[in-house]
XYZ file of C-alpha atoms in Angstrom:
276
model
C 52.483 322.168 237.496
C 52.718 318.421 238.245
C 56.097 316.681 238.270
C 57.202 313.260 239.442
C 60.791 312.356 240.285
C 62.314 309.114 239.120
C 63.970 307.977 242.326
C 65.156 304.718 240.768
C 68.188 306.451 239.294
C 71.220 307.889 241.062
C 70.312 311.369 239.869
C 66.660 312.226 240.337
C 65.025 313.703 237.254
C 61.741 315.590 237.443
C 59.279 314.354 234.808
C 56.520 316.765 233.788
C 53.074 315.337 233.110
C 49.469 316.372 232.600
C 46.646 314.298 234.076
C 43.055 314.929 232.997
C 39.746 313.086 232.917
C 38.478 310.058 234.804
C 38.091 306.359 234.135
C 40.677 303.842 232.978
C 44.119 305.459 232.623
C 45.722 305.938 229.219
C 49.370 307.029 229.177
C 50.517 308.793 226.010
C 54.262 308.603 225.259
C 55.419 311.086 222.644
C 57.878 310.699 219.811
C 61.285 312.225 219.180
C 62.035 315.156 219.271
C 58.710 316.615 220.454
C 56.795 316.745 223.744
C 53.466 315.637 225.209
C 51.804 318.442 223.220
C 52.172 316.351 220.073
C 49.197 314.340 221.395
C 46.822 317.322 221.459
C 44.584 315.880 218.731
C 44.113 312.675 220.760
C 43.754 314.011 224.309
C 40.319 315.618 224.008
C 38.605 312.696 222.191
C 40.001 310.250 224.764
C 38.826 312.330 227.717
C 35.407 312.866 226.153
C 35.162 309.087 225.681
C 35.567 308.594 229.420
C 39.276 307.918 229.868
C 41.810 309.372 232.261
C 44.570 310.682 230.027
C 48.129 311.140 231.277
C 50.655 312.622 228.867
C 54.224 313.322 229.924
C 57.447 314.779 228.591
C 60.431 312.486 228.110
C 63.459 313.591 230.135
C 65.324 316.359 228.305
C 62.246 317.310 226.276
C 59.329 319.660 226.838
C 59.110 320.724 230.459
C 60.886 317.728 231.981
C 64.303 318.105 233.558
C 67.493 317.265 231.727
C 70.201 314.817 232.706
C 73.469 314.586 230.797
C 73.997 310.929 229.956
C 71.060 308.648 230.714
C 68.781 308.388 227.689
C 68.944 304.633 227.155
C 65.676 302.725 227.112
C 66.196 301.153 230.529
C 66.308 304.637 232.022
C 63.379 305.887 229.957
C 61.310 302.871 231.001
C 62.258 303.590 234.615
C 60.837 307.096 234.187
C 57.596 305.573 232.917
C 57.550 303.166 235.852
C 58.059 306.065 238.268
C 55.005 307.739 236.755
C 52.860 304.602 236.967
C 53.855 303.741 240.526
C 53.909 307.345 241.702
C 50.301 307.808 240.586
C 49.475 304.230 241.669
C 47.942 303.388 238.308
C 46.448 300.023 237.380
C 44.656 298.670 234.308
C 46.755 301.055 232.228
C 46.797 301.378 228.448
C 50.271 302.384 227.251
C 50.275 304.267 223.946
C 53.666 304.939 222.368
C 54.255 307.017 219.265
C 57.436 306.487 217.225
C 60.318 306.450 219.754
C 57.677 306.077 222.479
C 57.020 302.528 221.345
C 60.391 301.672 222.818
C 59.319 302.734 226.291
C 56.201 300.563 225.944
C 58.144 297.419 225.064
C 61.037 298.007 227.478
C 58.608 298.741 230.308
C 56.848 295.408 229.712
C 60.247 293.695 229.528
C 61.595 295.191 232.754
C 58.452 295.572 234.862
C 55.941 293.128 233.435
C 52.262 293.596 232.647
C 50.906 293.585 236.185
C 49.678 297.178 235.947
C 49.081 297.201 232.176
C 46.004 295.909 230.370
C 46.637 297.104 226.795
C 49.339 298.617 224.607
C 49.386 300.590 221.379
C 52.285 301.184 218.997
C 51.571 304.175 216.759
C 53.983 304.845 213.865
C 56.426 303.122 216.180
C 60.112 302.321 215.771
C 59.450 298.833 217.139
C 61.225 296.539 216.664
C 64.317 297.830 214.826
C 65.313 300.943 212.859
C 68.736 300.280 211.265
C 69.344 298.178 208.207
C 71.213 294.957 208.951
C 71.884 291.694 207.138
C 68.844 290.208 208.854
C 66.863 293.454 208.550
C 67.285 294.523 204.916
C 64.322 296.927 204.963
C 65.756 299.071 207.753
C 67.251 302.540 207.445
C 70.795 302.399 205.968
C 73.516 303.145 208.509
C 74.928 305.995 206.433
C 71.580 307.800 206.686
C 71.541 307.338 210.451
C 75.139 308.593 210.598
C 74.128 311.710 208.662
C 71.345 312.390 211.172
C 73.776 312.016 214.082
C 76.263 314.369 212.429
C 73.585 316.941 211.579
C 72.404 316.962 215.189
C 75.947 317.772 216.293
C 76.738 320.398 213.671
C 73.447 322.251 213.055
C 70.599 320.720 215.004
C 68.060 323.473 214.342
C 68.610 323.358 210.576
C 68.144 319.590 210.632
C 64.913 319.921 212.598
C 63.432 322.303 210.016
C 63.645 319.679 207.288
C 62.929 316.759 209.585
C 59.439 317.962 210.390
C 58.623 318.401 206.733
C 59.518 314.728 206.256
C 57.522 313.945 209.405
C 54.356 314.945 207.525
C 55.572 314.343 203.924
C 55.140 318.080 203.434
C 56.111 319.595 200.090
C 55.104 322.385 197.749
C 52.759 319.962 196.014
C 51.496 318.180 199.134
C 50.713 320.336 202.133
C 49.042 317.892 204.511
C 49.631 320.249 207.457
C 49.821 324.006 207.805
C 53.034 325.976 207.969
C 51.909 327.003 211.442
C 51.999 323.335 212.509
C 55.545 323.008 211.195
C 56.550 326.156 213.063
C 54.920 324.934 216.281
C 56.725 321.605 216.078
C 60.007 323.365 215.351
C 59.620 325.566 218.424
C 59.045 322.514 220.637
C 61.840 320.433 219.092
C 64.419 323.212 218.998
C 63.633 324.006 222.626
C 64.598 320.520 223.771
C 68.015 319.849 225.245
C 70.587 319.557 222.472
C 72.374 316.759 224.296
C 69.130 314.917 225.068
C 68.113 315.172 221.414
C 71.376 313.535 220.364
C 71.411 310.841 223.044
C 67.736 309.932 222.553
C 68.324 309.635 218.805
C 71.182 307.249 219.525
C 68.791 305.139 221.617
C 66.110 304.768 218.946
C 68.683 304.307 216.182
C 70.595 301.467 217.858
C 68.223 299.486 220.091
C 67.062 296.112 218.790
C 63.727 295.190 220.367
C 63.199 291.999 218.394
C 64.112 289.702 221.325
C 61.654 291.622 223.523
C 58.531 291.277 221.390
C 57.669 288.098 223.275
C 57.312 290.210 226.421
C 54.384 292.118 224.924
C 51.669 289.802 226.208
C 48.783 292.265 226.549
C 46.389 293.030 223.657
C 48.265 295.417 221.377
C 47.145 297.850 218.708
C 49.622 298.512 215.898
C 48.942 301.439 213.550
C 51.281 302.649 210.811
C 51.096 304.695 207.641
C 52.184 303.095 204.384
C 53.785 306.397 203.327
C 55.930 306.801 206.453
C 59.254 308.294 205.296
C 60.750 308.413 208.796
C 60.145 304.863 210.049
C 59.626 302.501 207.076
C 56.676 300.210 207.650
C 58.578 297.052 206.675
C 61.217 297.507 209.373
C 58.681 298.384 212.038
C 54.950 297.624 212.034
C 55.123 294.619 209.715
C 57.692 292.942 211.929
C 55.948 293.993 215.147
C 52.703 292.453 213.900
C 54.512 289.167 213.234
C 56.364 289.156 216.563
C 53.593 290.194 218.965
C 51.091 287.378 219.426
C 47.979 289.240 220.550
C 47.831 292.201 218.174
C 45.442 294.155 216.012
C 47.265 295.647 213.013
C 45.988 298.538 210.901
C 47.655 300.281 207.974
C 46.447 303.800 207.175
C 46.758 304.298 203.444
C 48.762 307.350 202.392
C 49.579 308.320 205.972
C 52.997 309.803 206.811
C 54.900 309.399 210.057
C 52.959 312.177 211.774
C 49.643 310.449 211.157
C 48.373 311.439 214.608
C 47.988 314.913 213.103
C 47.370 314.330 209.384
C 45.055 311.347 209.916
C 43.823 312.084 213.418
C 40.232 311.063 212.676
C 41.285 307.616 211.450
C 43.755 307.107 214.284
C 41.353 308.278 216.990
C 38.649 305.961 215.686
C 41.028 302.988 215.735
C 42.387 303.864 219.163
C 38.989 304.351 220.771
C 37.605 301.177 219.205
C 40.566 299.248 220.582
C 40.388 300.776 224.066
C 36.626 300.249 224.288
C 36.875 296.493 223.692
């Protein structure tokens, strides 16, 4: 199985990735608290459309190695850079889902766009999650505090309900199967407990608003207007205003996990954007 080590850090961490297809490279960066397998419904259409698709596991998640402390976005972007330079990739399209949008923006901030031709922010946390005086539509701090506490006291119980909210799943609205919920739970519960907590701290506290100016490549922004995890007003609406060269699409009725529930719509938008 392929791994790349991030040698930019004091402690090397082995990052697991899959690399399939040929053509221009597309790197898929998964959301919290899943793994590269969350992109399954996008990988095959992208490969069949003629792209080289590289999907990897964030440190501490999936099959990547775990480190104790370093889950800040500088470190996560360094892992992405190690992948890009290790595979000597150019003309790359970076596609970040949810938390993964942070790696996209921080990579462009720290390493520039020399190897990157396009970016996509899918149901992304960019630019800011928490509610603040100048971000009234963000998630209230007490809700974020409850998530942090739940991850410390009963992480697996929290994850059960979290993935229902991920897809807006209820007795009256079953947009995904129970098997999908179980599969996601297995992946999420199998991640490092410490990594799950530290990564959540990263996405819940990092303010990317000053970095939006660094996103200079053509950028696709896709969000669902029924996202109960990352409210559209604190994320996509602001990203679309702060990133100059962007193409913004709202998928009506889509939840946070729109890459699964609305895969046809997302794949069509993504392929149209990449083909331009």
